[in-house]
């Protein structure tokens, strides 16, 4: 049985003070959650958030990491730095990073390796653009992204990785993939993992859906057999809304 995982992706929202207030409100609201709960916050919020999470079961996540261990990479953050702050998860390859910051399947793969080498867990994002969706290229695009992301990642390391399937046209748009469409694509991703590793690995890996998931549609998405959780943007910025998704 896969334990569902629901993660908030705050993106570039919330100051450290606001982060503290949000998680302080969130803690009691999700204390009986049956799923794993994660908040992925901006780098500068990590310290305050970690403190405010004390005594809760909520895990801490970052939204990006660099592939190098250290060095002349102005403005970047390493896996060692995140580890020292006791970060549990890091999102890698979010479509906004791919779209606005030049991330490629190769850098995504390098970043996954860097994170795993410091014992961080990974949420790796895949998903098609609207254009690719309309051209019925979803399966091709998502399969390729998955294959490239997992290059030279061992079966053992796989246990530390969660995949988030996020159709780009559904992110922040209020348009959600239908539960059956999301289920179908996620099943294809699972089959890709089976081809790359084996049946046991494909049945063990958790795959989230992301893209305008909210209190209204969470339960029907979570009811799909292959959907193991959600990566939540907009609806994670409000404690009440995020708690409703978590307690779907
Ligand atoms: P959204 O964002 O929930 O606001 O659509 C999801 C994401 O980008 O991870």
PDB file of N, CA and C in Angstrom, residues 63-120:
ATOM      1  N   UNK A  63      12.094  24.134  -2.818  1.00  0.00           N
ATOM      2  CA  UNK A  63      11.506  24.130  -4.167  1.00  0.00           C
ATOM      3  C   UNK A  63      12.522  23.954  -5.285  1.00  0.00           C
ATOM      4  N   UNK A  64      13.792  23.877  -4.901  1.00  0.00           N
ATOM      5  CA  UNK A  64      14.850  23.774  -5.912  1.00  0.00           C
ATOM      6  C   UNK A  64      16.151  23.457  -5.188  1.00  0.00           C
ATOM      7  N   UNK A  65      17.131  22.978  -5.937  1.00  0.00           N
ATOM      8  CA  UNK A  65      18.459  22.723  -5.386  1.00  0.00           C
ATOM      9  C   UNK A  65      19.434  22.766  -6.560  1.00  0.00           C
ATOM     10  N   UNK A  66      20.687  23.096  -6.278  1.00  0.00           N
ATOM     11  CA  UNK A  66      21.670  23.072  -7.367  1.00  0.00           C
ATOM     12  C   UNK A  66      22.291  21.689  -7.488  1.00  0.00           C
ATOM     13  N   UNK A  67      22.853  21.375  -8.654  1.00  0.00           N
ATOM     14  CA  UNK A  67      23.416  20.030  -8.841  1.00  0.00           C
ATOM     15  C   UNK A  67      24.837  19.900  -8.291  1.00  0.00           C
ATOM     16  N   UNK A  68      25.518  21.045  -8.097  1.00  0.00           N
ATOM     17  CA  UNK A  68      26.904  20.956  -7.613  1.00  0.00           C
ATOM     18  C   UNK A  68      26.927  20.938  -6.084  1.00  0.00           C
ATOM     19  N   UNK A  69      28.023  20.433  -5.546  1.00  0.00           N
ATOM     20  CA  UNK A  69      28.115  20.330  -4.093  1.00  0.00           C
ATOM     21  C   UNK A  69      28.359  21.692  -3.444  1.00  0.00           C
ATOM     22  N   UNK A  70      29.177  22.489  -4.099  1.00  0.00           N
ATOM     23  CA  UNK A  70      29.456  23.861  -3.647  1.00  0.00           C
ATOM     24  C   UNK A  70      30.181  24.548  -4.795  1.00  0.00           C
ATOM     25  N   UNK A  71      30.462  25.845  -4.661  1.00  0.00           N
ATOM     26  CA  UNK A  71      31.286  26.490  -5.682  1.00  0.00           C
ATOM     27  C   UNK A  71      30.736  27.802  -6.182  1.00  0.00           C
ATOM     28  N   UNK A  72      31.290  28.250  -7.308  1.00  0.00           N
ATOM     29  CA  UNK A  72      30.973  29.561  -7.868  1.00  0.00           C
ATOM     30  C   UNK A  72      29.673  29.499  -8.673  1.00  0.00           C
ATOM     31  N   UNK A  73      28.558  29.479  -7.963  1.00  0.00           N
ATOM     32  CA  UNK A  73      27.243  29.453  -8.604  1.00  0.00           C
ATOM     33  C   UNK A  73      26.369  30.492  -7.904  1.00  0.00           C
ATOM     34  N   UNK A  74      26.631  31.746  -8.202  1.00  0.00           N
ATOM     35  CA  UNK A  74      25.984  32.862  -7.516  1.00  0.00           C
ATOM     36  C   UNK A  74      24.464  32.701  -7.473  1.00  0.00           C
ATOM     37  N   UNK A  75      23.945  32.829  -6.275  1.00  0.00           N
ATOM     38  CA  UNK A  75      22.489  32.791  -6.122  1.00  0.00           C
ATOM     39  C   UNK A  75      21.903  31.407  -5.947  1.00  0.00           C
ATOM     40  N   UNK A  76      22.744  30.390  -5.979  1.00  0.00           N
ATOM     41  CA  UNK A  76      22.218  29.025  -5.895  1.00  0.00           C
ATOM     42  C   UNK A  76      22.361  28.435  -4.484  1.00  0.00           C
ATOM     43  N   UNK A  77      21.683  27.322  -4.247  1.00  0.00           N
ATOM     44  CA  UNK A  77      21.640  26.667  -2.938  1.00  0.00           C
ATOM     45  C   UNK A  77      21.964  25.183  -3.126  1.00  0.00           C
ATOM     46  N   UNK A  78      22.839  24.647  -2.273  1.00  0.00           N
ATOM     47  CA  UNK A  78      23.246  23.248  -2.442  1.00  0.00           C
ATOM     48  C   UNK A  78      22.441  22.292  -1.559  1.00  0.00           C
ATOM     49  N   UNK A  79      22.540  21.013  -1.902  1.00  0.00           N
ATOM     50  CA  UNK A  79      21.851  19.980  -1.123  1.00  0.00           C
ATOM     51  C   UNK A  79      22.404  19.924   0.307  1.00  0.00           C
ATOM     52  N   UNK A  80      23.701  20.140   0.468  1.00  0.00           N
ATOM     53  CA  UNK A  80      24.307  20.147   1.812  1.00  0.00           C
ATOM     54  C   UNK A  80      23.668  21.231   2.678  1.00  0.00           C
ATOM     55  N   UNK A  81      23.459  22.402   2.080  1.00  0.00           N
ATOM     56  CA  UNK A  81      22.849  23.513   2.835  1.00  0.00           C
ATOM     57  C   UNK A  81      21.433  23.148   3.280  1.00  0.00           C
ATOM     58  N   UNK A  82      20.681  22.533   2.382  1.00  0.00           N
ATOM     59  CA  UNK A  82      19.306  22.149   2.719  1.00  0.00           C
ATOM     60  C   UNK A  82      19.305  21.088   3.813  1.00  0.00           C
ATOM     61  N   UNK A  83      20.238  20.150   3.681  1.00  0.00           N
ATOM     62  CA  UNK A  83      20.304  19.058   4.656  1.00  0.00           C
ATOM     63  C   UNK A  83      20.587  19.606   6.052  1.00  0.00           C
ATOM     64  N   UNK A  84      21.491  20.576   6.127  1.00  0.00           N
ATOM     65  CA  UNK A  84      21.832  21.139   7.433  1.00  0.00           C
ATOM     66  C   UNK A  84      20.624  21.811   8.092  1.00  0.00           C
ATOM     67  N   UNK A  85      19.709  22.317   7.279  1.00  0.00           N
ATOM     68  CA  UNK A  85      18.493  22.941   7.824  1.00  0.00           C
ATOM     69  C   UNK A  85      17.403  21.909   8.098  1.00  0.00           C
ATOM     70  N   UNK A  86      17.769  20.633   7.935  1.00  0.00           N
ATOM     71  CA  UNK A  86      16.836  19.522   8.197  1.00  0.00           C
ATOM     72  C   UNK A  86      15.619  19.530   7.274  1.00  0.00           C
ATOM     73  N   UNK A  87      15.897  19.888   6.045  1.00  0.00           N
ATOM     74  CA  UNK A  87      14.855  19.809   5.010  1.00  0.00           C
ATOM     75  C   UNK A  87      14.651  18.334   4.675  1.00  0.00           C
ATOM     76  N   UNK A  88      13.389  17.916   4.499  1.00  0.00           N
ATOM     77  CA  UNK A  88      13.096  16.517   4.165  1.00  0.00           C
ATOM     78  C   UNK A  88      13.008  16.296   2.656  1.00  0.00           C
ATOM     79  N   UNK A  89      12.289  17.184   1.981  1.00  0.00           N
ATOM     80  CA  UNK A  89      11.994  17.007   0.554  1.00  0.00           C
ATOM     81  C   UNK A  89      12.493  18.185  -0.270  1.00  0.00           C
ATOM     82  N   UNK A  90      12.755  17.942  -1.538  1.00  0.00           N
ATOM     83  CA  UNK A  90      12.999  19.060  -2.447  1.00  0.00           C
ATOM     84  C   UNK A  90      12.273  18.789  -3.779  1.00  0.00           C
ATOM     85  N   UNK A  91      11.566  19.822  -4.239  1.00  0.00           N
ATOM     86  CA  UNK A  91      10.901  19.733  -5.550  1.00  0.00           C
ATOM     87  C   UNK A  91      11.974  19.949  -6.616  1.00  0.00           C
ATOM     88  N   UNK A  92      11.983  19.101  -7.624  1.00  0.00           N
ATOM     89  CA  UNK A  92      12.950  19.272  -8.715  1.00  0.00           C
ATOM     90  C   UNK A  92      12.225  19.220 -10.053  1.00  0.00           C
ATOM     91  N   UNK A  93      12.580  20.162 -10.937  1.00  0.00           N
ATOM     92  CA  UNK A  93      12.037  20.157 -12.293  1.00  0.00           C
ATOM     93  C   UNK A  93      10.614  20.646 -12.410  1.00  0.00           C
ATOM     94  N   UNK A  94      10.187  21.520 -11.480  1.00  0.00           N
ATOM     95  CA  UNK A  94       8.854  22.100 -11.628  1.00  0.00           C
ATOM     96  C   UNK A  94       8.772  22.807 -12.989  1.00  0.00           C
ATOM     97  N   UNK A  95       7.599  22.772 -13.588  1.00  0.00           N
ATOM     98  CA  UNK A  95       7.477  23.333 -14.953  1.00  0.00           C
ATOM     99  C   UNK A  95       7.863  24.811 -15.004  1.00  0.00           C
ATOM    100  N   UNK A  96       7.648  25.540 -13.896  1.00  0.00           N
ATOM    101  CA  UNK A  96       8.048  26.958 -13.907  1.00  0.00           C
ATOM    102  C   UNK A  96       9.567  27.091 -13.946  1.00  0.00           C
ATOM    103  N   UNK A  97      10.277  26.151 -13.340  1.00  0.00           N
ATOM    104  CA  UNK A  97      11.746  26.153 -13.412  1.00  0.00           C
ATOM    105  C   UNK A  97      12.189  25.780 -14.826  1.00  0.00           C
ATOM    106  N   UNK A  98      11.483  24.840 -15.421  1.00  0.00           N
ATOM    107  CA  UNK A  98      11.851  24.431 -16.785  1.00  0.00           C
ATOM    108  C   UNK A  98      11.560  25.579 -17.758  1.00  0.00           C
ATOM    109  N   UNK A  99      10.418  26.248 -17.544  1.00  0.00           N
ATOM    110  CA  UNK A  99       9.983  27.287 -18.475  1.00  0.00           C
ATOM    111  C   UNK A  99      10.758  28.601 -18.333  1.00  0.00           C
ATOM    112  N   UNK A 100      10.965  29.056 -17.088  1.00  0.00           N
ATOM    113  CA  UNK A 100      11.562  30.384 -16.879  1.00  0.00           C
ATOM    114  C   UNK A 100      13.046  30.351 -16.525  1.00  0.00           C
ATOM    115  N   UNK A 101      13.554  29.222 -16.097  1.00  0.00           N
ATOM    116  CA  UNK A 101      14.936  29.190 -15.617  1.00  0.00           C
ATOM    117  C   UNK A 101      15.796  28.162 -16.338  1.00  0.00           C
ATOM    118  N   UNK A 102      15.342  27.780 -17.504  1.00  0.00           N
ATOM    119  CA  UNK A 102      16.178  26.965 -18.394  1.00  0.00           C
ATOM    120  C   UNK A 102      16.493  25.566 -17.901  1.00  0.00           C
ATOM    121  N   UNK A 103      15.676  25.016 -17.033  1.00  0.00           N
ATOM    122  CA  UNK A 103      15.972  23.645 -16.589  1.00  0.00           C
ATOM    123  C   UNK A 103      15.617  22.651 -17.687  1.00  0.00           C
ATOM    124  N   UNK A 104      16.466  21.667 -17.834  1.00  0.00           N
ATOM    125  CA  UNK A 104      16.271  20.654 -18.868  1.00  0.00           C
ATOM    126  C   UNK A 104      16.176  19.283 -18.205  1.00  0.00           C
ATOM    127  N   UNK A 105      15.853  18.276 -18.987  1.00  0.00           N
ATOM    128  CA  UNK A 105      15.811  16.921 -18.445  1.00  0.00           C
ATOM    129  C   UNK A 105      17.174  16.551 -17.853  1.00  0.00           C
ATOM    130  N   UNK A 106      18.253  17.087 -18.438  1.00  0.00           N
ATOM    131  CA  UNK A 106      19.604  16.758 -17.956  1.00  0.00           C
ATOM    132  C   UNK A 106      19.874  17.418 -16.600  1.00  0.00           C
ATOM    133  N   UNK A 107      19.504  18.690 -16.459  1.00  0.00           N
ATOM    134  CA  UNK A 107      19.762  19.339 -15.158  1.00  0.00           C
ATOM    135  C   UNK A 107      18.852  18.744 -14.085  1.00  0.00           C
ATOM    136  N   UNK A 108      17.653  18.363 -14.491  1.00  0.00           N
ATOM    137  CA  UNK A 108      16.732  17.730 -13.541  1.00  0.00           C
ATOM    138  C   UNK A 108      17.371  16.445 -13.006  1.00  0.00           C
ATOM    139  N   UNK A 109      17.909  15.645 -13.904  1.00  0.00           N
ATOM    140  CA  UNK A 109      18.570  14.397 -13.510  1.00  0.00           C
ATOM    141  C   UNK A 109      19.766  14.670 -12.588  1.00  0.00           C
ATOM    142  N   UNK A 110      20.579  15.678 -12.939  1.00  0.00           N
ATOM    143  CA  UNK A 110      21.759  16.010 -12.123  1.00  0.00           C
ATOM    144  C   UNK A 110      21.336  16.484 -10.734  1.00  0.00           C
ATOM    145  N   UNK A 111      20.253  17.255 -10.676  1.00  0.00           N
ATOM    146  CA  UNK A 111      19.767  17.760  -9.392  1.00  0.00           C
ATOM    147  C   UNK A 111      19.214  16.631  -8.518  1.00  0.00           C
ATOM    148  N   UNK A 112      18.533  15.687  -9.148  1.00  0.00           N
ATOM    149  CA  UNK A 112      18.004  14.542  -8.381  1.00  0.00           C
ATOM    150  C   UNK A 112      19.176  13.805  -7.737  1.00  0.00           C
ATOM    151  N   UNK A 113      20.235  13.583  -8.528  1.00  0.00           N
ATOM    152  CA  UNK A 113      21.402  12.862  -7.986  1.00  0.00           C
ATOM    153  C   UNK A 113      22.037  13.633  -6.830  1.00  0.00           C
ATOM    154  N   UNK A 114      22.131  14.963  -6.984  1.00  0.00           N
ATOM    155  CA  UNK A 114      22.726  15.783  -5.919  1.00  0.00           C
ATOM    156  C   UNK A 114      21.887  15.677  -4.647  1.00  0.00           C
ATOM    157  N   UNK A 115      20.578  15.766  -4.786  1.00  0.00           N
ATOM    158  CA  UNK A 115      19.694  15.700  -3.616  1.00  0.00           C
ATOM    159  C   UNK A 115      19.811  14.337  -2.936  1.00  0.00           C
ATOM    160  N   UNK A 116      19.763  13.268  -3.728  1.00  0.00           N
ATOM    161  CA  UNK A 116      19.829  11.921  -3.153  1.00  0.00           C
ATOM    162  C   UNK A 116      21.158  11.677  -2.451  1.00  0.00           C
ATOM    163  N   UNK A 117      22.220  12.258  -3.007  1.00  0.00           N
ATOM    164  CA  UNK A 117      23.545  12.032  -2.419  1.00  0.00           C
ATOM    165  C   UNK A 117      23.640  12.636  -1.016  1.00  0.00           C
ATOM    166  N   UNK A 118      22.779  13.587  -0.712  1.00  0.00           N
ATOM    167  CA  UNK A 118      22.760  14.174   0.637  1.00  0.00           C
ATOM    168  C   UNK A 118      21.549  13.691   1.422  1.00  0.00           C
ATOM    169  N   UNK A 119      20.959  12.624   0.931  1.00  0.00           N
ATOM    170  CA  UNK A 119      19.863  11.998   1.653  1.00  0.00           C
ATOM    171  C   UNK A 119      18.620  12.872   1.768  1.00  0.00           C
ATOM    172  N   UNK A 120      18.369  13.675   0.744  1.00  0.00           N
ATOM    173  CA  UNK A 120      17.108  14.432   0.687  1.00  0.00           C
ATOM    174  C   UNK A 120      16.133  13.615  -0.144  1.00  0.00           C
TER     175      UNK A 120
END
